[in-house]
Short mmCIF file of C-alpha atoms in Angstrom, two decimals:
data_model
loop_
_atom_site.label_atom_id
_atom_site.label_comp_id
_atom_site.label_asym_id
_atom_site.label_seq_id
_atom_site.Cartn_x
_atom_site.Cartn_y
_atom_site.Cartn_z
CA MET R 1 30.27 129.95 87.43
CA GLY R 2 31.30 126.31 86.90
CA ASN R 3 34.80 127.20 85.88
CA LEU R 4 35.16 129.38 88.88
CA ASN R 5 34.85 126.41 91.20
CA GLN R 6 37.63 124.88 89.24
CA ILE R 7 39.75 127.93 89.94
CA ASN R 8 39.02 127.63 93.61
CA GLY R 9 39.75 123.95 93.46
CA THR R 10 43.34 124.46 92.35
CA ALA R 11 44.37 126.00 95.64
CA GLU R 12 42.44 125.40 98.81
CA ASP R 13 42.96 128.82 100.30
CA SER R 14 42.80 130.75 97.05
CA VAL R 15 42.20 134.46 97.42
CA MET R 16 39.82 134.45 94.43
CA THR R 17 36.62 133.26 96.07
CA LYS R 18 33.34 133.71 94.24
CA GLU R 19 32.65 136.77 96.31
CA ILE R 20 35.99 138.41 95.62
CA PHE R 21 35.76 137.52 91.93
CA LYS R 22 32.38 139.25 91.74
CA LYS R 23 33.60 142.33 93.60
CA THR R 24 36.71 142.57 91.47
CA PHE R 25 34.70 142.16 88.28
CA TRP R 26 32.50 145.14 89.15
CA ARG R 27 35.54 147.15 90.09
CA THR R 28 37.10 146.69 86.64
CA PHE R 29 34.52 149.07 85.15
CA PRO R 30 35.51 152.47 86.64
CA LEU R 31 39.13 152.15 85.46
CA GLN R 32 39.32 155.70 84.17
CA ALA R 33 37.22 157.46 86.81
CA CYS R 34 40.26 159.28 88.19
CA PHE R 35 42.21 159.55 84.93
CA CYS R 36 45.02 162.08 85.00
CA TYR R 37 47.85 162.79 82.59
CA GLU R 38 50.77 161.90 84.83
CA ARG R 39 49.82 158.36 85.81
CA MET R 40 46.64 157.81 83.75
CA GLN R 41 44.57 154.86 85.01
CA ASN R 42 46.64 154.25 88.16
CA VAL R 43 43.94 154.96 90.76
CA GLY R 44 41.48 152.86 88.75
CA PHE R 45 43.90 149.96 88.71
CA ALA R 46 44.55 150.11 92.45
CA TYR R 47 40.77 150.30 92.97
CA GLN R 48 40.22 146.95 91.24
CA MET R 49 42.91 145.26 93.31
CA ILE R 50 41.37 146.26 96.66
CA PRO R 51 39.04 143.28 97.34
CA ALA R 52 41.92 140.84 96.83
CA LEU R 53 44.49 143.03 98.62
CA LYS R 54 42.19 143.48 101.62
CA LYS R 55 42.13 139.73 102.06
CA LEU R 56 45.84 139.24 101.42
CA TYR R 57 47.08 142.18 103.49
CA PRO R 58 44.79 143.09 106.40
CA ASP R 59 47.81 144.67 108.10
CA LYS R 60 48.19 148.41 107.46
CA LYS R 61 51.89 148.30 106.72
CA ASP R 62 51.59 145.56 104.10
CA ALA R 63 48.50 147.26 102.70
CA SER R 64 50.44 150.46 102.25
CA GLN R 65 53.20 148.69 100.32
CA ALA R 66 50.71 146.92 98.05
CA LEU R 67 48.63 150.02 97.37
CA LYS R 68 51.69 152.11 96.54
CA ARG R 69 52.78 149.37 94.16
CA HIS R 70 49.49 149.47 92.27
CA LEU R 71 49.38 153.25 92.09
CA ALA R 72 52.19 153.21 89.53
CA ILE R 73 51.44 154.56 86.06
CA PHE R 74 49.07 152.33 84.11
CA ASN R 75 47.22 152.61 80.79
CA THR R 76 45.48 150.08 78.57
CA THR R 77 42.23 149.58 76.65
CA PRO R 78 39.44 149.55 79.28
CA CYS R 79 37.56 146.47 77.99
CA VAL R 80 40.61 144.18 78.17
CA VAL R 81 42.07 145.33 81.49
CA SER R 82 40.63 142.38 83.42
CA PHE R 83 43.28 140.02 81.95
CA ILE R 84 45.96 142.06 83.69
CA THR R 85 43.88 142.45 86.87
CA GLY R 86 43.52 138.68 87.11
CA ALA R 87 47.21 138.08 86.46
CA ALA R 88 48.22 140.74 89.00
CA ILE R 89 46.03 139.17 91.69
CA ALA R 90 47.51 135.74 90.96
CA MET R 91 51.02 137.17 91.29
CA GLU R 92 50.27 139.01 94.53
CA GLU R 93 48.98 135.76 95.97
CA LYS R 94 52.02 133.77 94.83
CA PHE R 95 54.47 136.31 96.19
CA LYS R 96 52.76 136.47 99.54
CA LYS R 97 52.94 132.69 99.89
CA ALA R 98 56.58 132.66 98.85
CA ARG R 99 57.42 135.29 101.43
CA GLU R 100 55.57 133.39 104.14
CA ASN R 101 57.70 130.37 103.26
CA GLY R 102 60.74 132.49 103.90
CA GLU R 103 61.75 133.03 100.28
CA GLU R 104 63.16 136.34 99.13
CA CYS R 105 61.08 137.97 96.46
CA ASP R 106 60.84 141.29 94.73
CA GLU R 107 57.23 142.47 94.53
CA GLU R 108 58.22 145.22 92.16
CA SER R 109 58.38 142.58 89.45
CA ILE R 110 54.55 142.58 89.54
CA ASN R 111 54.65 146.10 88.19
CA ALA R 112 57.21 145.09 85.60
CA VAL R 113 54.81 142.44 84.34
CA LYS R 114 51.85 144.85 84.39
CA THR R 115 53.85 147.34 82.36
CA ALA R 116 54.99 144.68 79.94
CA LEU R 117 51.41 143.49 79.36
CA MET R 118 49.56 146.79 79.13
CA GLY R 119 51.08 147.90 75.83
CA PRO R 120 50.54 144.76 73.73
CA LEU R 121 47.10 144.24 75.24
CA ALA R 122 46.14 147.82 74.39
CA GLY R 123 47.36 147.16 70.85
CA ILE R 124 45.00 144.21 70.46
CA GLY R 125 42.22 145.90 72.39
CA ASP R 126 42.34 149.10 70.36
CA SER R 127 42.48 147.40 66.98
CA PHE R 128 39.79 144.88 67.86
CA PHE R 129 37.33 146.88 69.99
CA TRP R 130 37.85 150.36 68.58
CA GLY R 131 39.02 149.62 65.07
CA THR R 132 36.86 146.64 64.17
CA LEU R 133 33.98 145.74 66.46
CA ARG R 134 32.85 149.33 67.05
CA ILE R 135 33.07 150.14 63.35
CA ILE R 136 31.01 147.14 62.29
CA ALA R 137 28.46 147.74 65.03
CA ALA R 138 28.27 151.47 64.24
CA GLY R 139 28.19 150.90 60.48
CA ILE R 140 25.23 148.55 60.73
CA GLY R 141 23.58 150.56 63.49
CA ALA R 142 23.92 153.88 61.67
CA SER R 143 22.59 152.54 58.38
CA LEU R 144 19.48 151.30 60.21
CA ALA R 145 19.19 154.47 62.31
CA ALA R 146 19.40 156.68 59.21
CA GLN R 147 15.97 155.26 58.31
CA GLY R 148 14.72 156.42 61.69
CA THR R 149 14.23 153.05 63.35
CA ILE R 150 15.08 152.48 67.02
CA LEU R 151 16.59 149.16 65.89
CA GLY R 152 19.69 151.11 64.79
CA PRO R 153 20.88 152.20 68.25
CA LEU R 154 19.76 148.88 69.76
CA VAL R 155 21.69 146.76 67.28
CA PHE R 156 24.75 148.97 67.79
CA PHE R 157 24.52 148.58 71.56
CA LEU R 158 24.11 144.79 71.51
CA LEU R 159 26.66 144.04 68.79
CA TYR R 160 29.31 145.91 70.72
CA ASN R 161 28.50 145.02 74.29
CA ILE R 162 27.92 141.28 74.13
CA PRO R 163 31.54 140.60 73.06
CA HIS R 164 32.73 143.38 75.38
CA LEU R 165 31.19 141.82 78.49
CA LEU R 166 32.24 138.30 77.53
CA VAL R 167 35.86 139.38 77.11
CA ARG R 168 35.83 141.35 80.36
CA TYR R 169 34.37 138.46 82.34
CA GLN R 170 36.42 135.66 80.80
CA GLY R 171 39.51 137.86 80.88
CA LEU R 172 39.44 138.14 84.66
CA LYS R 173 39.02 134.38 84.95
CA LEU R 174 41.73 133.52 82.45
CA GLY R 175 44.11 136.17 83.73
CA TYR R 176 43.86 134.79 87.25
CA LYS R 177 43.88 131.13 86.32
CA SER R 178 46.78 131.03 83.96
CA GLY R 179 48.26 134.39 84.77
CA VAL R 180 50.94 135.67 82.54
CA SER R 181 51.57 132.32 80.89
CA PHE R 182 48.24 132.44 79.08
CA LEU R 183 48.99 135.73 77.38
CA GLU R 184 52.48 134.59 76.54
CA ASN R 185 51.18 131.36 75.03
CA MET R 186 48.63 133.24 72.98
CA ALA R 187 51.31 135.58 71.70
CA GLN R 188 53.75 132.78 70.94
CA GLY R 189 51.20 130.58 69.22
CA GLY R 190 50.46 133.46 66.89
CA VAL R 191 46.74 133.34 67.67
CA ILE R 192 46.62 136.96 68.82
CA ALA R 193 48.48 138.16 65.75
CA LEU R 194 46.21 136.10 63.50
CA LEU R 195 43.03 137.26 65.23
CA THR R 196 44.17 140.87 64.95
CA ASP R 197 44.89 140.33 61.25
CA VAL R 198 41.53 138.80 60.38
CA ALA R 199 39.70 141.34 62.52
CA LYS R 200 41.37 144.07 60.48
CA ILE R 201 40.28 142.37 57.25
CA LEU R 202 36.68 142.24 58.42
CA GLY R 203 36.94 145.86 59.52
CA LEU R 204 38.28 146.93 56.14
CA VAL R 205 35.48 145.26 54.18
CA VAL R 206 32.93 147.14 56.28
CA VAL R 207 34.88 150.41 56.07
CA GLY R 208 35.11 150.04 52.29
CA SER R 209 31.37 149.52 52.11
CA MET R 210 30.77 152.54 54.33
CA CYS R 211 33.01 154.66 52.13
CA ALA R 212 30.69 153.86 49.24
CA SER R 213 27.40 154.39 51.07
CA MET R 214 28.10 157.18 53.52
CA VAL R 215 30.42 159.72 51.90
CA ALA R 216 28.46 162.08 49.65
CA LEU R 217 30.14 164.33 47.08
CA SER R 218 29.00 165.32 43.61
CA THR R 219 29.34 168.31 41.32
CA PRO R 220 26.61 170.28 39.52
CA LEU R 221 29.13 171.66 37.00
CA VAL R 222 28.13 171.76 33.34
CA ILE R 223 30.82 172.45 30.77
CA THR R 224 29.78 173.96 27.48
CA ILE R 225 32.03 173.18 24.51
CA ASP R 226 30.94 174.52 21.08
CA GLY R 227 27.37 174.77 22.20
CA ALA R 228 27.24 171.15 23.44
CA SER R 229 26.91 170.97 27.19
CA VAL R 230 28.50 168.19 29.17
CA VAL R 231 27.31 167.35 32.66
CA LEU R 232 30.56 166.68 34.50
CA GLN R 233 29.01 164.31 37.05
CA ASP R 234 27.74 162.08 34.21
CA VAL R 235 31.30 161.85 32.91
CA PHE R 236 32.54 160.78 36.34
CA ASP R 237 29.71 158.26 36.69
CA SER R 238 30.53 156.71 33.33
CA ILE R 239 34.17 156.25 34.39
CA LEU R 240 33.32 154.76 37.79
CA PRO R 241 30.28 155.45 39.92
CA ASN R 242 31.13 156.96 43.29
CA ILE R 243 34.60 157.98 42.15
CA LEU R 244 34.50 161.42 43.82
CA PRO R 245 33.82 160.12 47.37
CA LEU R 246 36.46 157.42 46.90
CA GLY R 247 39.03 159.95 45.67
CA LEU R 248 38.21 162.31 48.54
CA THR R 249 38.63 159.55 51.11
CA PHE R 250 42.05 158.57 49.77
CA ALA R 251 43.15 162.21 49.49
CA ILE R 252 42.30 162.68 53.18
CA TYR R 253 44.06 159.42 54.04
CA LYS R 254 47.22 160.74 52.32
CA LEU R 255 47.01 164.01 54.26
CA LEU R 256 46.75 162.11 57.55
CA GLN R 257 49.65 159.88 56.56
CA LYS R 258 51.73 163.02 56.04
CA GLY R 259 51.07 163.85 59.69
CA ILE R 260 48.54 166.64 59.21
CA LYS R 261 46.34 166.95 62.30
CA THR R 262 42.78 165.62 62.28
CA THR R 263 41.32 168.93 63.45
CA THR R 264 43.15 170.80 60.68
CA VAL R 265 41.70 168.44 58.09
CA LEU R 266 38.27 168.74 59.69
CA TRP R 267 38.15 172.53 59.43
CA GLY R 268 39.72 172.28 55.97
CA ILE R 269 36.82 170.12 54.78
CA ILE R 270 34.27 172.59 56.14
CA LEU R 271 36.08 175.49 54.45
CA LEU R 272 36.32 173.53 51.21
CA GLY R 273 32.60 172.80 51.34
CA ILE R 274 31.71 176.46 51.83
CA LEU R 275 34.18 177.80 49.24
CA GLY R 276 33.23 175.08 46.76
CA SER R 277 29.55 175.87 47.02
CA VAL R 278 30.17 179.63 46.75
CA ILE R 279 32.17 179.11 43.56
CA GLY R 280 29.61 176.60 42.38
CA ILE R 281 31.72 173.47 41.94
CA PHE R 282 29.78 171.48 44.55
CA MET W 1 13.43 174.27 76.20
CA SER W 2 12.32 174.05 79.82
CA VAL W 3 14.76 174.14 82.73
CA ILE W 4 13.81 170.56 83.56
CA GLN W 5 14.75 169.44 80.07
CA ALA W 6 18.06 171.29 80.37
CA VAL W 7 18.71 169.52 83.69
CA LEU W 8 17.90 166.16 82.12
CA LEU W 9 20.23 166.89 79.21
CA GLY W 10 22.91 167.87 81.74
CA LEU W 11 22.45 164.55 83.53
CA LEU W 12 22.72 162.82 80.16
CA GLY W 13 26.02 164.69 79.72
CA GLY W 14 27.23 163.32 83.05
CA LEU W 15 26.14 159.83 82.06
CA GLY W 16 27.87 160.22 78.70
CA ILE W 17 31.24 161.07 80.21
CA TRP W 18 30.81 158.43 82.90
CA ASP W 19 30.48 155.81 80.17
CA SER W 20 34.21 155.77 79.53
CA ARG W 21 35.16 156.81 83.08
CA VAL W 22 32.99 154.81 85.47
CA MET W 23 31.01 152.32 83.41
CA GLY W 24 33.86 150.84 81.39
CA LEU W 25 32.81 152.02 77.91
CA TRP W 26 29.45 150.66 76.75
CA MET W 27 29.47 153.16 73.86
CA PHE W 28 26.92 155.42 75.58
CA GLU W 29 29.35 158.23 74.75
CA ARG W 30 28.72 157.78 71.02
CA PRO W 31 26.27 159.96 69.06
CA LEU W 32 24.38 156.88 67.85
CA LEU W 33 23.17 156.29 71.43
CA LEU W 34 23.25 159.85 72.83
CA GLY W 35 21.22 161.22 69.90
CA PRO W 36 18.13 159.07 70.58
CA LEU W 37 18.43 159.66 74.36
CA ALA W 38 18.59 163.44 73.87
CA GLY W 39 15.68 163.14 71.43
CA LEU W 40 13.68 161.24 74.04
CA ILE W 41 14.23 164.03 76.60
CA LEU W 42 12.99 166.64 74.11
CA GLY W 43 10.05 164.54 72.97
CA ASP W 44 11.32 163.80 69.46
CA LEU W 45 12.88 160.35 69.45
CA GLN W 46 12.68 159.99 65.68
CA THR W 47 14.82 163.07 64.96
CA GLY W 48 17.22 162.02 67.69
CA ILE W 49 17.78 158.64 66.04
CA ILE W 50 18.38 160.14 62.60
CA LEU W 51 20.67 162.88 63.90
CA GLY W 52 22.55 160.33 65.98
CA ALA W 53 23.25 158.34 62.82
CA SER W 54 24.56 161.39 60.92
CA LEU W 55 26.69 162.57 63.83
CA GLU W 56 28.08 159.06 64.30
CA LEU W 57 29.37 159.08 60.74
CA VAL W 58 31.05 162.45 61.15
CA MET W 59 32.55 161.58 64.52
CA MET W 60 33.45 158.01 63.64
CA GLY W 61 37.14 158.78 63.66
CA VAL W 62 36.99 160.61 66.96
CA VAL W 63 38.22 158.03 69.43
CA GLY W 64 40.06 158.19 72.71
CA ILE W 65 42.96 155.88 72.02
CA GLY W 66 46.01 156.09 74.27
CA SER W 67 46.31 158.98 76.66
CA ALA W 68 45.23 161.82 74.37
CA THR W 69 41.95 163.65 74.98
CA PRO W 70 39.88 163.65 71.77
CA PRO W 71 37.20 166.19 70.78
CA ASP W 72 34.28 165.53 73.07
CA THR W 73 31.59 163.43 71.41
CA VAL W 74 29.38 163.70 74.51
CA SER W 75 28.64 167.43 74.62
CA GLY W 76 28.85 167.68 70.81
CA SER W 77 26.19 165.00 70.24
CA ILE W 78 23.79 166.03 73.01
CA LEU W 79 23.81 169.77 72.32
CA ALA W 80 23.76 169.45 68.52
CA THR W 81 20.76 167.10 68.76
CA ALA W 82 19.04 169.38 71.26
CA PHE W 83 19.53 172.53 69.16
CA ALA W 84 18.46 170.74 66.00
CA ILE W 85 15.19 169.68 67.64
CA THR W 86 14.39 172.93 69.47
CA SER W 87 15.38 175.24 66.60
CA ASN W 88 14.25 173.00 63.75
CA LEU W 89 17.67 172.88 62.13
CA ASP W 90 18.46 170.51 59.30
CA VAL W 91 21.02 167.76 59.68
CA SER W 92 23.92 169.63 58.08
CA ALA W 93 23.55 172.66 60.36
CA ALA W 94 23.39 170.36 63.37
CA VAL W 95 26.55 168.57 62.26
CA ALA W 96 28.35 171.87 61.74
CA LEU W 97 27.28 172.96 65.25
CA ALA W 98 28.46 169.74 66.84
CA LEU W 99 32.08 170.35 65.87
CA PRO W 100 32.80 173.62 67.70
CA ILE W 101 30.89 172.28 70.71
CA ALA W 102 33.00 169.12 70.71
CA THR W 103 36.14 171.26 70.63
CA LEU W 104 34.89 173.22 73.64
CA GLY W 105 34.07 169.96 75.41
CA GLN W 106 37.60 168.79 74.71
CA LEU W 107 38.93 171.77 76.69
CA VAL W 108 36.71 170.84 79.64
CA GLY W 109 37.98 167.28 79.37
CA ILE W 110 41.59 168.43 79.50
CA LEU W 111 40.89 170.64 82.54
CA VAL W 112 39.25 167.78 84.46
CA ARG W 113 42.05 165.35 83.68
CA THR W 114 44.56 167.94 84.87
CA GLY W 115 42.49 168.68 87.98
CA ASN W 116 42.33 164.99 88.81
CA ALA W 117 45.98 165.22 89.89
CA PHE W 118 44.49 166.46 93.18
CA PHE W 119 42.62 163.18 93.75
CA VAL W 120 45.64 161.15 92.63
CA SER W 121 47.70 162.81 95.38
CA LYS W 122 44.87 161.98 97.83
CA ALA W 123 45.20 158.37 96.68
CA ASP W 124 48.95 158.50 97.28
CA LYS W 125 48.39 159.71 100.83
CA ALA W 126 45.80 156.98 101.44
CA ALA W 127 48.28 154.39 100.17
CA GLU W 128 50.88 155.80 102.56
CA ARG W 129 48.48 155.11 105.45
CA GLY W 130 47.48 151.70 104.08
CA ASP W 131 43.92 153.02 103.94
CA TYR W 132 41.87 151.02 101.43
CA SER W 133 38.74 153.14 101.60
CA GLY W 134 40.86 156.25 101.02
CA ILE W 135 41.63 154.91 97.53
CA ASP W 136 37.91 154.37 96.96
CA ARG W 137 37.20 157.96 98.00
CA ALA W 138 39.91 159.33 95.69
CA LEU W 139 38.53 157.37 92.73
CA TRP W 140 34.98 158.54 93.30
CA GLY W 141 36.24 162.08 93.80
CA GLY W 142 37.63 162.02 90.27
CA ALA W 143 34.42 160.45 89.02
CA ALA W 144 32.36 163.20 90.66
CA LEU W 145 34.54 165.90 89.11
CA PHE W 146 33.96 164.40 85.66
CA PHE W 147 30.22 164.18 86.20
CA VAL W 148 29.77 167.70 87.59
CA SER W 149 31.92 169.32 84.88
CA TYR W 150 30.02 167.69 82.04
CA PHE W 151 26.67 168.27 83.70
CA LEU W 152 27.44 171.99 83.93
CA LEU W 153 28.82 172.13 80.38
CA VAL W 154 25.73 170.54 78.81
CA PHE W 155 23.19 172.15 81.17
CA THR W 156 24.41 175.73 80.61
CA GLY W 157 24.98 175.06 76.92
CA ALA W 158 21.41 173.79 76.53
CA LEU W 159 19.87 176.61 78.55
CA LEU W 160 21.77 179.51 76.98
CA GLY W 161 22.24 178.02 73.56
CA SER W 162 18.67 177.19 72.64
CA ALA W 163 17.70 180.85 72.87
CA VAL W 164 20.63 182.06 70.79
CA ILE W 165 21.25 179.29 68.30
CA GLY W 166 18.02 179.62 66.37
CA GLN W 167 18.53 183.34 65.69
CA PHE W 168 22.20 182.78 64.93
CA VAL W 169 21.48 180.07 62.37
CA ASP W 170 18.89 182.30 60.68
CA MET W 171 21.63 184.85 60.07
CA ILE W 172 23.83 182.41 58.15
CA PRO W 173 23.73 183.23 54.40
CA GLU W 174 22.40 180.58 52.08
CA SER W 175 25.69 179.93 50.30
CA VAL W 176 27.34 179.15 53.63
CA SER W 177 24.57 176.82 54.75
CA ASN W 178 24.73 175.07 51.37
CA GLY W 179 28.47 174.73 51.93
CA LEU W 180 27.88 173.23 55.38
CA SER W 181 25.53 170.74 53.83
CA VAL W 182 28.20 169.77 51.27
CA ALA W 183 30.79 169.54 54.05
CA SER W 184 28.58 167.28 56.17
CA GLY W 185 28.46 164.89 53.20
CA MET W 186 32.25 164.93 52.95
CA LEU W 187 33.06 164.67 56.67
CA PRO W 188 32.44 160.92 56.98
CA ALA W 189 35.44 160.55 54.62
CA LEU W 190 37.63 161.88 57.45
CA GLY W 191 36.32 159.29 59.88
CA ILE W 192 36.85 156.57 57.30
CA ALA W 193 40.39 157.79 56.55
CA ILE W 194 41.26 157.67 60.27
CA LEU W 195 39.99 154.10 60.40
CA MET W 196 42.03 153.22 57.31
CA GLN W 197 45.13 154.41 59.15
CA LEU W 198 44.23 152.12 62.03
CA LEU W 199 43.44 149.09 59.89
CA PHE W 200 45.73 149.15 56.83
CA ASN W 201 48.88 147.12 56.64
CA LYS W 202 50.87 146.22 53.54
CA LYS W 203 48.91 143.07 52.80
CA ASN W 204 45.29 143.85 53.47
CA VAL W 205 44.60 146.99 51.41
CA ALA W 206 42.65 144.99 48.80
CA PHE W 207 39.93 144.12 51.33
CA PHE W 208 38.90 147.77 51.50
CA PHE W 209 38.03 147.53 47.82
CA VAL W 210 36.10 144.29 48.33
CA GLY W 211 33.75 146.23 50.59
CA TRP W 212 33.72 149.26 48.32
CA VAL W 213 32.87 147.25 45.18
CA LEU W 214 30.15 145.33 47.02
CA THR W 215 28.36 148.54 47.93
CA ALA W 216 29.30 151.04 45.21
CA LEU W 217 28.91 148.75 42.20
CA ILE W 218 26.73 145.86 43.32
CA GLY W 219 24.52 147.71 45.80
CA VAL W 220 24.99 145.46 48.83
CA ASP W 221 24.26 147.32 52.10
CA THR W 222 26.58 147.53 55.13
CA VAL W 223 24.98 144.53 56.83
CA GLY W 224 25.57 142.42 53.72
CA ALA W 225 29.16 143.63 53.48
CA ALA W 226 29.71 142.70 57.14
CA VAL W 227 28.45 139.19 56.41
CA VAL W 228 30.82 138.83 53.45
CA GLY W 229 33.67 140.27 55.55
CA THR W 230 32.99 137.83 58.38
CA THR W 231 33.01 134.94 55.91
CA ILE W 232 36.35 136.01 54.44
CA ALA W 233 37.86 136.54 57.91
CA TYR W 234 36.60 133.13 59.05
CA ILE W 235 38.03 131.33 56.01
CA ILE W 236 41.44 132.96 56.42
CA PHE W 237 41.49 132.23 60.14
CA GLN W 238 40.66 128.56 59.60
CA TYR W 239 43.31 128.09 56.94
CA ALA W 240 46.02 129.97 58.77
CA LYS W 241 45.56 128.94 62.39
CA ASP W 242 46.77 125.34 62.38
CA GLY W 243 49.70 125.38 64.71
CA LYS W 244 51.90 127.80 62.92
CA PRO W 245 54.16 130.28 64.66
CA ALA W 246 53.14 133.90 64.33
CA ALA W 247 55.73 134.80 61.72
CA ALA W 248 54.80 131.91 59.43
CA VAL W 249 51.11 132.65 59.79
CA SER W 250 51.33 136.28 58.87
CA ALA W 251 53.76 135.58 56.02
CA GLU W 252 51.44 133.00 54.56
CA GLN W 253 48.33 135.01 54.97
CA GLY W 254 49.05 137.22 51.99
CA GLU W 255 49.35 134.20 49.73
CA LEU W 256 46.19 132.69 51.11
CA SER W 257 44.15 135.74 50.37
CA ASP W 258 45.61 135.89 46.87
CA ASP W 259 44.50 132.32 46.26
CA LEU W 260 41.02 133.15 47.44
CA GLY W 261 40.87 136.15 45.19
CA GLY W 262 41.71 133.95 42.23
CA GLU W 263 39.01 131.44 43.00
CA LEU W 264 36.33 133.99 43.64
#
């Protein structure tokens, strides 16, 4: 909490007291509790803003304006939302002060910033948390769990959630402290792009390994030519071990690239498995 | 299966959907964690762990990115694990069962998200009044709708299904169940292909083969591959980070990795 004092130190009457920080942090979790298709995470976003808004706008009329503002459409990756929450609180605070000093200001620009941030942040969040961290954690966890040890689920849980909670906690701090400028600096310095790139590389190494260890496909076919029988799988193995699973994976990748739906491919695989085993090629 | 066990499984269903709704996504919604928990409820933790691992591989590509509602991993994992334990199914039959259940769960998910429009309009009215606690009530209303729907889905599925599933699976001819077993070996390829779509760009395709060669030809396990991957990622990050603008960094990165490939 050391840094937090620093935050409070920057402005004497800062809205982000320890207590409000703690309340807001807990309120970042149920972001999708009232998810709907029209405005997605909007109620969840407004919900996180409430501790700060309550302090800024005790008056019902101001409260109404602020709540309506934060009920606009919103959608991002849940684990990284706290960056935007922090930045939005910092902006609300700044605008209120400006207005008290008699300056004209347009609070709607807060929503413009939220909207501008949610897309790029979701891009990083999805490729890092969903595409990389979860895959590594699940890959390691599942290979342990396949042997029946409770370590598998535990390792999965810890590997994913330690970074998740750190990012959520630090994100709220950083978002509030440096607001929008922090995210802009990160983006301009290329650090986000670079981190996303190396995270993808790490993810791919693990995914490649999983392709070799977790996809199973072989054929029992035996071809008889002039009385000599050839076991087809042995031929494949002598070319390259594991070539059938690798080929299958890339064939499916090509289908997906062509825009064929996941569910179609899924049922196709099941059908192929059944037909193939009826004919006797698998 | 006793009614109490069905209730507990239903509660686990509520917890599973609440993971991404209320708890902020701790991955409790994934088969790798739901499998063991369902196993614990039915008194067979070991089977739950192993089934969770198999289901995780099949459902690896099923993720809720953006605003789309994916097939439901929660009901699919819990019910497939439960049926496998109560009816003594093998892994491939359980996997094949999980898929239609997940599709059904997806429908429930779509209904709830549509129904939540009611609570969103409540929130709008609360905002109109400047009523902070009205927003809280609207949010928890949506949360309750999610919980109750998934509780009912898993509870009724567990109660009705366990009686029927065993007999149903006995009726499946052997060629079909062999086929399902083959298919459950192939299905992880779909998950992996979805991940490839997410991760590939023009420059990094080769790293997939680094991992593949490590495991397929050299026999390194996934943990070992992750260590190698982390090392490679760390090296590239260190070489590329030093104060370069984004464009220069990503342009140079391809060359860097080529150099490394040559040295290794």
